[in-house]
PDB file of C-alpha atoms in Angstrom:
ATOM      1  CA  UNK A   1      99.099 108.692  86.040  1.00  0.00           C
ATOM      2  CA  UNK A   2      98.556 105.420  84.250  1.00  0.00           C
ATOM      3  CA  UNK A   3      96.391 102.999  86.202  1.00  0.00           C
ATOM      4  CA  UNK A   4      94.168  99.934  86.217  1.00  0.00           C
ATOM      5  CA  UNK A   5      90.524 100.165  87.301  1.00  0.00           C
ATOM      6  CA  UNK A   6      88.760  97.014  88.529  1.00  0.00           C
ATOM      7  CA  UNK A   7      85.030  96.385  89.046  1.00  0.00           C
ATOM      8  CA  UNK A   8      83.117  95.323  91.020  1.00  0.00           C
ATOM      9  CA  UNK A   9      84.842  95.506  94.392  1.00  0.00           C
ATOM     10  CA  UNK A  10      82.573  92.742  95.709  1.00  0.00           C
ATOM     11  CA  UNK A  11      80.695  90.101  93.729  1.00  0.00           C
ATOM     12  CA  UNK A  12      78.337  87.520  95.184  1.00  0.00           C
ATOM     13  CA  UNK A  13      77.069  84.671  92.992  1.00  0.00           C
ATOM     14  CA  UNK A  14      75.217  81.421  93.566  1.00  0.00           C
ATOM     15  CA  UNK A  15      77.261  78.256  93.384  1.00  0.00           C
ATOM     16  CA  UNK A  16      77.160  76.949  89.832  1.00  0.00           C
ATOM     17  CA  UNK A  17      76.548  80.350  88.256  1.00  0.00           C
ATOM     18  CA  UNK A  18      79.128  82.353  86.298  1.00  0.00           C
ATOM     19  CA  UNK A  19      81.154  85.298  87.574  1.00  0.00           C
ATOM     20  CA  UNK A  20      82.672  88.108  85.537  1.00  0.00           C
ATOM     21  CA  UNK A  21      85.220  90.653  86.776  1.00  0.00           C
ATOM     22  CA  UNK A  22      86.201  93.584  84.573  1.00  0.00           C
ATOM     23  CA  UNK A  23      89.266  95.795  84.369  1.00  0.00           C
ATOM     24  CA  UNK A  24      90.154  98.810  82.291  1.00  0.00           C
ATOM     25  CA  UNK A  25      93.575 100.280  81.675  1.00  0.00           C
ATOM     26  CA  UNK A  26      94.775 103.626  80.438  1.00  0.00           C
ATOM     27  CA  UNK A  27      98.070 102.891  78.678  1.00  0.00           C
ATOM     28  CA  UNK A  28      97.388 101.885  75.075  1.00  0.00           C
ATOM     29  CA  UNK A  29     100.875 100.350  74.916  1.00  0.00           C
ATOM     30  CA  UNK A  30     100.076  97.802  77.633  1.00  0.00           C
ATOM     31  CA  UNK A  31     100.630  94.291  76.305  1.00  0.00           C
ATOM     32  CA  UNK A  32     100.453  91.847  79.208  1.00  0.00           C
ATOM     33  CA  UNK A  33      97.498  91.241  81.551  1.00  0.00           C
ATOM     34  CA  UNK A  34      97.730  88.667  84.357  1.00  0.00           C
ATOM     35  CA  UNK A  35      95.091  87.718  86.920  1.00  0.00           C
ATOM     36  CA  UNK A  36      96.009  86.729  90.472  1.00  0.00           C
ATOM     37  CA  UNK A  37      93.843  84.938  93.054  1.00  0.00           C
ATOM     38  CA  UNK A  38      94.354  85.546  96.770  1.00  0.00           C
ATOM     39  CA  UNK A  39      92.783  83.084  99.185  1.00  0.00           C
ATOM     40  CA  UNK A  40      92.218  84.061 102.787  1.00  0.00           C
ATOM     41  CA  UNK A  41      95.484  84.292 104.717  1.00  0.00           C
ATOM     42  CA  UNK A  42      97.665  83.594 101.695  1.00  0.00           C
ATOM     43  CA  UNK A  43      99.622  85.517  99.100  1.00  0.00           C
ATOM     44  CA  UNK A  44      98.234  86.007  95.580  1.00  0.00           C
ATOM     45  CA  UNK A  45      98.789  83.317  92.966  1.00  0.00           C
ATOM     46  CA  UNK A  46      98.767  83.658  89.191  1.00  0.00           C
ATOM     47  CA  UNK A  47      95.758  81.872  87.680  1.00  0.00           C
ATOM     48  CA  UNK A  48      95.753  83.030  84.070  1.00  0.00           C
ATOM     49  CA  UNK A  49      97.306  85.689  81.863  1.00  0.00           C
ATOM     50  CA  UNK A  50      96.892  87.049  78.365  1.00  0.00           C
ATOM     51  CA  UNK A  51      99.117  88.931  75.981  1.00  0.00           C
ATOM     52  CA  UNK A  52      97.932  91.602  73.596  1.00  0.00           C
ATOM     53  CA  UNK A  53      98.316  89.469  70.483  1.00  0.00           C
ATOM     54  CA  UNK A  54      95.313  87.295  71.426  1.00  0.00           C
ATOM     55  CA  UNK A  55      91.714  88.138  72.275  1.00  0.00           C
ATOM     56  CA  UNK A  56      90.806  85.228  74.531  1.00  0.00           C
ATOM     57  CA  UNK A  57      92.451  82.516  76.568  1.00  0.00           C
ATOM     58  CA  UNK A  58      90.811  79.612  78.435  1.00  0.00           C
ATOM     59  CA  UNK A  59      91.954  77.230  81.129  1.00  0.00           C
ATOM     60  CA  UNK A  60      89.227  74.824  82.232  1.00  0.00           C
ATOM     61  CA  UNK A  61      86.574  76.904  84.037  1.00  0.00           C
ATOM     62  CA  UNK A  62      88.375  80.226  83.781  1.00  0.00           C
ATOM     63  CA  UNK A  63      88.857  82.459  80.764  1.00  0.00           C
ATOM     64  CA  UNK A  64      90.190  85.919  80.090  1.00  0.00           C
ATOM     65  CA  UNK A  65      89.090  88.176  77.248  1.00  0.00           C
ATOM     66  CA  UNK A  66      90.879  91.259  75.985  1.00  0.00           C
ATOM     67  CA  UNK A  67      89.508  94.181  73.981  1.00  0.00           C
ATOM     68  CA  UNK A  68      92.500  96.309  73.011  1.00  0.00           C
ATOM     69  CA  UNK A  69      90.402  98.932  71.235  1.00  0.00           C
ATOM     70  CA  UNK A  70      88.307  99.592  74.321  1.00  0.00           C
ATOM     71  CA  UNK A  71      91.276  98.969  76.651  1.00  0.00           C
ATOM     72  CA  UNK A  72      89.509  96.510  78.879  1.00  0.00           C
ATOM     73  CA  UNK A  73      89.925  92.884  79.855  1.00  0.00           C
ATOM     74  CA  UNK A  74      87.736  90.516  81.851  1.00  0.00           C
ATOM     75  CA  UNK A  75      87.988  87.348  83.910  1.00  0.00           C
ATOM     76  CA  UNK A  76      85.206  84.807  83.445  1.00  0.00           C
ATOM     77  CA  UNK A  77      84.646  81.925  85.856  1.00  0.00           C
ATOM     78  CA  UNK A  78      82.003  79.375  84.901  1.00  0.00           C
ATOM     79  CA  UNK A  79      80.278  76.766  87.098  1.00  0.00           C
ATOM     80  CA  UNK A  80      81.531  78.490  90.237  1.00  0.00           C
ATOM     81  CA  UNK A  81      82.469  76.349  93.227  1.00  0.00           C
ATOM     82  CA  UNK A  82      83.047  77.194  96.910  1.00  0.00           C
ATOM     83  CA  UNK A  83      86.820  77.092  96.413  1.00  0.00           C
ATOM     84  CA  UNK A  84      86.506  79.984  93.951  1.00  0.00           C
ATOM     85  CA  UNK A  85      85.757  82.300  96.886  1.00  0.00           C
ATOM     86  CA  UNK A  86      88.758  84.633  97.101  1.00  0.00           C
ATOM     87  CA  UNK A  87      90.005  88.102  96.173  1.00  0.00           C
ATOM     88  CA  UNK A  88      90.943  88.437  92.518  1.00  0.00           C
ATOM     89  CA  UNK A  89      93.390  91.052  91.199  1.00  0.00           C
ATOM     90  CA  UNK A  90      93.873  92.091  87.630  1.00  0.00           C
ATOM     91  CA  UNK A  91      97.147  93.677  86.569  1.00  0.00           C
ATOM     92  CA  UNK A  92      98.787  95.226  83.563  1.00  0.00           C
ATOM     93  CA  UNK A  93     102.221  96.213  82.403  1.00  0.00           C
ATOM     94  CA  UNK A  94     102.031  99.979  82.300  1.00  0.00           C
ATOM     95  CA  UNK A  95     104.438 102.486  80.787  1.00  0.00           C
ATOM     96  CA  UNK A  96     106.744  99.961  79.169  1.00  0.00           C
ATOM     97  CA  UNK A  97     107.079  97.935  82.342  1.00  0.00           C
ATOM     98  CA  UNK A  98     109.909  99.900  83.937  1.00  0.00           C
ATOM     99  CA  UNK A  99     108.106  99.726  87.271  1.00  0.00           C
ATOM    100  CA  UNK A 100     106.715  96.238  86.904  1.00  0.00           C
ATOM    101  CA  UNK A 101     103.026  95.411  87.157  1.00  0.00           C
ATOM    102  CA  UNK A 102     100.234  97.798  88.105  1.00  0.00           C
ATOM    103  CA  UNK A 103      97.473  96.009  90.022  1.00  0.00           C
ATOM    104  CA  UNK A 104      93.786  96.750  90.248  1.00  0.00           C
ATOM    105  CA  UNK A 105      92.233  97.180  93.680  1.00  0.00           C
ATOM    106  CA  UNK A 106      90.785  93.692  93.781  1.00  0.00           C
ATOM    107  CA  UNK A 107      87.381  91.981  93.682  1.00  0.00           C
ATOM    108  CA  UNK A 108      86.127  89.934  96.597  1.00  0.00           C
ATOM    109  CA  UNK A 109      84.237  87.027  95.022  1.00  0.00           C
ATOM    110  CA  UNK A 110      81.769  85.289  97.314  1.00  0.00           C
ATOM    111  CA  UNK A 111      80.216  81.993  96.245  1.00  0.00           C
ATOM    112  CA  UNK A 112      76.848  81.468  97.944  1.00  0.00           C
ATOM    113  CA  UNK A 113      75.903  77.818  98.611  1.00  0.00           C
TER     114      UNK A 113
ATOM    115  CA  UNK B   1     110.096  72.328  98.884  1.00  0.00           C
ATOM    116  CA  UNK B   2     110.779  75.398  96.781  1.00  0.00           C
ATOM    117  CA  UNK B   3     109.059  78.575  97.773  1.00  0.00           C
ATOM    118  CA  UNK B   4     109.080  81.989  99.329  1.00  0.00           C
ATOM    119  CA  UNK B   5     108.735  82.492 103.062  1.00  0.00           C
ATOM    120  CA  UNK B   6     107.984  85.509 105.182  1.00  0.00           C
ATOM    121  CA  UNK B   7     108.348  85.829 108.904  1.00  0.00           C
ATOM    122  CA  UNK B   8     106.779  86.498 111.225  1.00  0.00           C
ATOM    123  CA  UNK B   9     103.122  86.113 110.201  1.00  0.00           C
ATOM    124  CA  UNK B  10     102.000  88.731 112.732  1.00  0.00           C
ATOM    125  CA  UNK B  11     104.142  91.556 114.089  1.00  0.00           C
ATOM    126  CA  UNK B  12     103.351  94.192 116.679  1.00  0.00           C
ATOM    127  CA  UNK B  13     105.479  97.247 117.306  1.00  0.00           C
ATOM    128  CA  UNK B  14     105.219 100.450 119.244  1.00  0.00           C
ATOM    129  CA  UNK B  15     104.997 103.712 117.367  1.00  0.00           C
ATOM    130  CA  UNK B  16     108.432 105.212 116.676  1.00  0.00           C
ATOM    131  CA  UNK B  17     110.269 101.895 116.464  1.00  0.00           C
ATOM    132  CA  UNK B  18     111.889 100.553 113.318  1.00  0.00           C
ATOM    133  CA  UNK B  19     110.952  96.996 112.392  1.00  0.00           C
ATOM    134  CA  UNK B  20     112.407  94.584 109.827  1.00  0.00           C
ATOM    135  CA  UNK B  21     110.306  92.070 107.904  1.00  0.00           C
ATOM    136  CA  UNK B  22     112.006  88.964 106.587  1.00  0.00           C
ATOM    137  CA  UNK B  23     111.631  87.496 103.087  1.00  0.00           C
ATOM    138  CA  UNK B  24     113.534  84.428 101.879  1.00  0.00           C
ATOM    139  CA  UNK B  25     113.236  82.460  98.647  1.00  0.00           C
ATOM    140  CA  UNK B  26     114.868  79.229  97.489  1.00  0.00           C
ATOM    141  CA  UNK B  27     113.575  79.411  93.922  1.00  0.00           C
ATOM    142  CA  UNK B  28     116.883  80.809  92.601  1.00  0.00           C
ATOM    143  CA  UNK B  29     114.986  83.861  91.351  1.00  0.00           C
ATOM    144  CA  UNK B  30     116.879  87.009  90.445  1.00  0.00           C
ATOM    145  CA  UNK B  31     114.058  89.488  91.115  1.00  0.00           C
ATOM    146  CA  UNK B  32     112.303  90.201  94.401  1.00  0.00           C
ATOM    147  CA  UNK B  33     109.540  92.639  95.336  1.00  0.00           C
ATOM    148  CA  UNK B  34     107.821  94.155  98.360  1.00  0.00           C
ATOM    149  CA  UNK B  35     104.158  95.175  98.204  1.00  0.00           C
ATOM    150  CA  UNK B  36     101.869  96.780 100.719  1.00  0.00           C
ATOM    151  CA  UNK B  37      98.219  95.710 100.823  1.00  0.00           C
ATOM    152  CA  UNK B  38      95.545  97.843 102.481  1.00  0.00           C
ATOM    153  CA  UNK B  39      91.793  97.124 102.406  1.00  0.00           C
ATOM    154  CA  UNK B  40      90.337  98.302  99.108  1.00  0.00           C
ATOM    155  CA  UNK B  41      93.727  99.496  97.838  1.00  0.00           C
ATOM    156  CA  UNK B  42      95.070  96.504  95.999  1.00  0.00           C
ATOM    157  CA  UNK B  43      98.806  95.852  95.883  1.00  0.00           C
ATOM    158  CA  UNK B  44     101.148  98.817  95.881  1.00  0.00           C
ATOM    159  CA  UNK B  45     104.847  98.382  95.103  1.00  0.00           C
ATOM    160  CA  UNK B  46     107.271  99.565  97.786  1.00  0.00           C
ATOM    161  CA  UNK B  47     110.675  98.413  96.493  1.00  0.00           C
ATOM    162  CA  UNK B  48     111.985  95.901  94.016  1.00  0.00           C
ATOM    163  CA  UNK B  49     115.323  94.327  93.218  1.00  0.00           C
ATOM    164  CA  UNK B  50     116.256  92.851  89.874  1.00  0.00           C
ATOM    165  CA  UNK B  51     119.631  91.520  90.989  1.00  0.00           C
ATOM    166  CA  UNK B  52     121.809  91.187  94.063  1.00  0.00           C
ATOM    167  CA  UNK B  53     123.173  94.463  95.449  1.00  0.00           C
ATOM    168  CA  UNK B  54     120.722  96.519  93.415  1.00  0.00           C
ATOM    169  CA  UNK B  55     117.205  97.788  94.169  1.00  0.00           C
ATOM    170  CA  UNK B  56     114.808 100.505  93.045  1.00  0.00           C
ATOM    171  CA  UNK B  57     112.023 102.479  94.663  1.00  0.00           C
ATOM    172  CA  UNK B  58     108.459 101.625  93.809  1.00  0.00           C
ATOM    173  CA  UNK B  59     105.373 103.811  94.079  1.00  0.00           C
ATOM    174  CA  UNK B  60     105.338 104.181  97.874  1.00  0.00           C
ATOM    175  CA  UNK B  61     108.964 103.882  99.059  1.00  0.00           C
ATOM    176  CA  UNK B  62     108.908 106.762 101.549  1.00  0.00           C
ATOM    177  CA  UNK B  63     109.524 105.539 105.089  1.00  0.00           C
ATOM    178  CA  UNK B  64     110.852 102.146 103.993  1.00  0.00           C
ATOM    179  CA  UNK B  65     114.317 100.751 103.274  1.00  0.00           C
ATOM    180  CA  UNK B  66     115.602  97.465 101.844  1.00  0.00           C
ATOM    181  CA  UNK B  67     118.820  95.579 101.221  1.00  0.00           C
ATOM    182  CA  UNK B  68     119.743  92.796  98.820  1.00  0.00           C
ATOM    183  CA  UNK B  69     123.037  91.385  99.981  1.00  0.00           C
ATOM    184  CA  UNK B  70     122.135  87.802  99.086  1.00  0.00           C
ATOM    185  CA  UNK B  71     120.139  86.445  96.165  1.00  0.00           C
ATOM    186  CA  UNK B  72     117.731  84.567  98.427  1.00  0.00           C
ATOM    187  CA  UNK B  73     117.006  87.364 100.908  1.00  0.00           C
ATOM    188  CA  UNK B  74     115.280  90.744 100.597  1.00  0.00           C
ATOM    189  CA  UNK B  75     114.455  92.200 104.038  1.00  0.00           C
ATOM    190  CA  UNK B  76     112.231  95.262 104.377  1.00  0.00           C
ATOM    191  CA  UNK B  77     112.670  97.786 107.187  1.00  0.00           C
ATOM    192  CA  UNK B  78     109.698  99.906 108.136  1.00  0.00           C
ATOM    193  CA  UNK B  79     111.152 103.020 109.694  1.00  0.00           C
ATOM    194  CA  UNK B  80     109.631 105.484 112.128  1.00  0.00           C
ATOM    195  CA  UNK B  81     109.319 107.907 109.202  1.00  0.00           C
ATOM    196  CA  UNK B  82     106.518 105.809 107.694  1.00  0.00           C
ATOM    197  CA  UNK B  83     103.401 107.709 108.778  1.00  0.00           C
ATOM    198  CA  UNK B  84     100.904 104.855 108.578  1.00  0.00           C
ATOM    199  CA  UNK B  85     102.802 101.548 108.804  1.00  0.00           C
ATOM    200  CA  UNK B  86      99.957  99.282 109.914  1.00  0.00           C
ATOM    201  CA  UNK B  87      99.251  97.076 106.880  1.00  0.00           C
ATOM    202  CA  UNK B  88      99.666  93.649 105.315  1.00  0.00           C
ATOM    203  CA  UNK B  89     103.057  93.272 103.610  1.00  0.00           C
ATOM    204  CA  UNK B  90     103.671  90.844 100.779  1.00  0.00           C
ATOM    205  CA  UNK B  91     107.005  89.744  99.359  1.00  0.00           C
ATOM    206  CA  UNK B  92     107.288  88.201  95.894  1.00  0.00           C
ATOM    207  CA  UNK B  93     109.944  86.883  93.563  1.00  0.00           C
ATOM    208  CA  UNK B  94     110.218  86.166  89.860  1.00  0.00           C
ATOM    209  CA  UNK B  95     112.793  84.431  87.740  1.00  0.00           C
ATOM    210  CA  UNK B  96     113.942  87.752  86.304  1.00  0.00           C
ATOM    211  CA  UNK B  97     113.045  91.410  86.601  1.00  0.00           C
ATOM    212  CA  UNK B  98     110.889  91.626  83.493  1.00  0.00           C
ATOM    213  CA  UNK B  99     107.223  92.215  84.453  1.00  0.00           C
ATOM    214  CA  UNK B 100     106.142  89.472  82.009  1.00  0.00           C
ATOM    215  CA  UNK B 101     107.280  86.721  84.375  1.00  0.00           C
ATOM    216  CA  UNK B 102     105.006  85.156  86.966  1.00  0.00           C
ATOM    217  CA  UNK B 103     105.478  86.569  90.448  1.00  0.00           C
ATOM    218  CA  UNK B 104     105.445  84.078  93.318  1.00  0.00           C
ATOM    219  CA  UNK B 105     104.161  85.541  96.565  1.00  0.00           C
ATOM    220  CA  UNK B 106     104.886  84.678 100.156  1.00  0.00           C
ATOM    221  CA  UNK B 107     102.102  84.301 102.744  1.00  0.00           C
ATOM    222  CA  UNK B 108     102.535  87.873 103.999  1.00  0.00           C
ATOM    223  CA  UNK B 109     103.261  89.617 107.307  1.00  0.00           C
ATOM    224  CA  UNK B 110     100.582  91.621 109.077  1.00  0.00           C
ATOM    225  CA  UNK B 111     102.220  94.539 110.867  1.00  0.00           C
ATOM    226  CA  UNK B 112     100.335  96.411 113.555  1.00  0.00           C
ATOM    227  CA  UNK B 113     101.827  99.533 115.070  1.00  0.00           C
ATOM    228  CA  UNK B 114     100.360 100.386 118.446  1.00  0.00           C
TER     229      UNK B 114
END
């Protein structure tokens, strides 16, 4: 079936460095790609999203890029800080959205001091 | 404060017992969702409801049941038919049922079946 693949499952970076998380999707008709951040003991929270009519979107230290031809999108976090440590989920609207969002399996981002 | 609440935070049950997880929202959202989260598995949709008195099965509905009698409440029952019920359960809501709206998640309930 249609799905969303997310890599890596764990990412460790030094504080101040950049982090990149990548996702691929299979449905060429997908047109909406949100990213959620889940801190320890909490529910996920939307941090940024992108629609298929743009290639990049930025919000302070985070950005998302979309390559529709290759069917992949990425989350970029610059100047990482300890509070960026969390699990990040990508998602996509698959199959016209009748069943809502399809989530990737998550990336555990660890910021090393 | 507007938000979505789940109770309890931790729940223990004996094998073979049904258990109901609570989810309440005061955001006046039409749509509500239940997800199951297992290590390394991401979020998998159990059931969702786009409007009061209506709900649909998600990807892993077997062994679960829901009701949506009130707009603000969407309880999930984990029945004895669910073969592996131990997991972290997340409830979410959005202003409407379109997947293009932000979903607001509760803090989750960790269910352990002994």
